[in-house]
Amino acid sequence: MSNLAPHTSNKHCFSEPVIFLAGPTASGKTELAIAIAQQFNCEIVGVDSMQIYKYMDIGSAKPSKDELSQVAHHLIDYVNPDEPYNASRFVSDCCHAIECIRERDKIPLLVGGTGLYFQALEFGIFSQPQIDEAIRENLRNEVLERGSRDLHKELQRVDLQSAERIHENDSYRIVRALEIFRSTGKTWSEYIDEHKSAEGRIKRPKKLLKLGIDRNRDQLYERINQRVATMIELGLVAEVNMLLGMGYAATLSSMQSLGYRHILSFLNGEWSWEKTVELLARDTRRYAKRQFTWFKKDTDVNWYYPDKRNELFTKISKFLAI
């Protein structure tokens, strides 16, 4: 008997039209999302595991105040940096946002690059396997003794798929993945794939249109390099210092995310400024590549290059007319 069970809070999310707009970082989602929202009477829901946090504006590349004022946005600047947030809570919060948007006779437009959140909303979240408490405690001690990077190498050997989506400094998720494997003999990735497969066999009518922004890889990487330069110019270092001054610990999961952990390494004297900028750009490019890999696996996504906006708008028009 499978221990996989769908999350029930998303059962009504797709009874009426919903649009997904996904893509890697720096692909141009914000600009396109605002244009879609204005054209088709939408409100935007953020699907981003970092833009959810207050005060973390520059490093998460949040929409500007002007962009936020043009269209109603949800689940951006939503929780404090030290507040736990995960896919399960996102599903609940997102479904509530969708209901509120529909009450105003608007179309929910879900925009972001966090593939796990999109997947959790569409397919639900599997019931968690039972974890041996002794294994969990041992892993917590191993993090302190061996360090998260060493445990990440172990994760690469037993569950490469999870290791590719979890950063080597993310000790919380590394421990989560390893405790599942050590307790059950199956990987976290296998549980997710089995759940997605089981849900896929349940034929539920869905009024869902999935769109993706495609870009030439060299062009995307150049945009990422420019974004990193812009973040620095806007004051990313000052933002990290502000967060530390507000009492948010460097060890928080939010503070160990892309960009913030790089600046922390610089402030701690681990890296020179030149190395910090170089690694931030490199790791952002690698993150974008992982995002592309995730979304490209979904054959239901309709991909468009930014210069094909008219074709994309036609696709949306036909979807909403059904």
Steps between C-alpha positions, in 0.01 A plus 500: 500500500648834394552771760448765232189713539398819323491825685132587521521880510563535126193305383308805377795700366448397139121489481522839325780638278849535644812604308854395592792710373830330581861543403853538632631798688563811288293367210260796507204356691409819687465723193304239305277415797394863543418524129292179518321615816407835350381344175295216652369641830734296722647532845847356557596240758872462563642148477843578638658354811697820567271783395263368767727663765474857621808726494681272252438712192821543305639149531167340408449732200150594609286711269560870559251716689385641168445151357315388811273803475395423142331167582383340825761251628467225761753295703776755462633666819284249684705353789801600709843356411508284815154354442495138375345467157465195279308358204215376716435845642534650153222276369266612775587870466489490121159335488368765737644773275338337196161499675534868588596589144197316362270681742605818316426336163867502406720226350777356721841530329764302688852623424838377613791264475456266799409178324427307819228751594334472158513122523362490854208720402410292196559150637480543877754391757563141596449383855837507670667161560557404860846603617703318762564760772842352576601546136374858504695580817815337362479709184460820699817413687677412175422844361679655796795261480544453123341812359220529246733485199632158598145371551407648163768283339337196660163614365651522152592133523159374617255754351657708225166649392441649845863607529470699178209704633634546855795732560795362694444757777131416545547272801126477574408346165816288483410343833141456378609314188750279682264412785242383249755281323652356817159433656325349196768392252327716237602845388303820545498531120340157464220595739433821309502322162269224625258753636500699179441183300214390726336841479542501123288188474212675676321672215381829644376768265742791519458844353872565503728661243874464550729751333878518507746772399777364280825678420823430320738371766776753425248784511360375831847476653580854389177620663601318820842666500330837459252422776782420740668831415171683554439330837841613619439853373162513677661407831492125557779524758310767691186286489681203656650725769153640569357149545782406739438824690132410532605181677454249218770236546735408217409134556132546406389310191397828338841653566677199350323546167650612171662841528466543874740218587752645254496841665521337844814314388648832393405673825649211698829539315478160330508643145645807335255740335609386153442134590163583657372667183641225280342218703167681533473531121616142446262350756209704365570364151510148640173558683337620178620187325340282770176696467496441124561129553211479748244681286605338171402161646137614503366434151186705572694827508457719192833674437533844345793728429445860621467631142200267446271690733218522246498123459497456878209743536308311232556178694362659817198642315410157362545340843271752672239465225455126557 
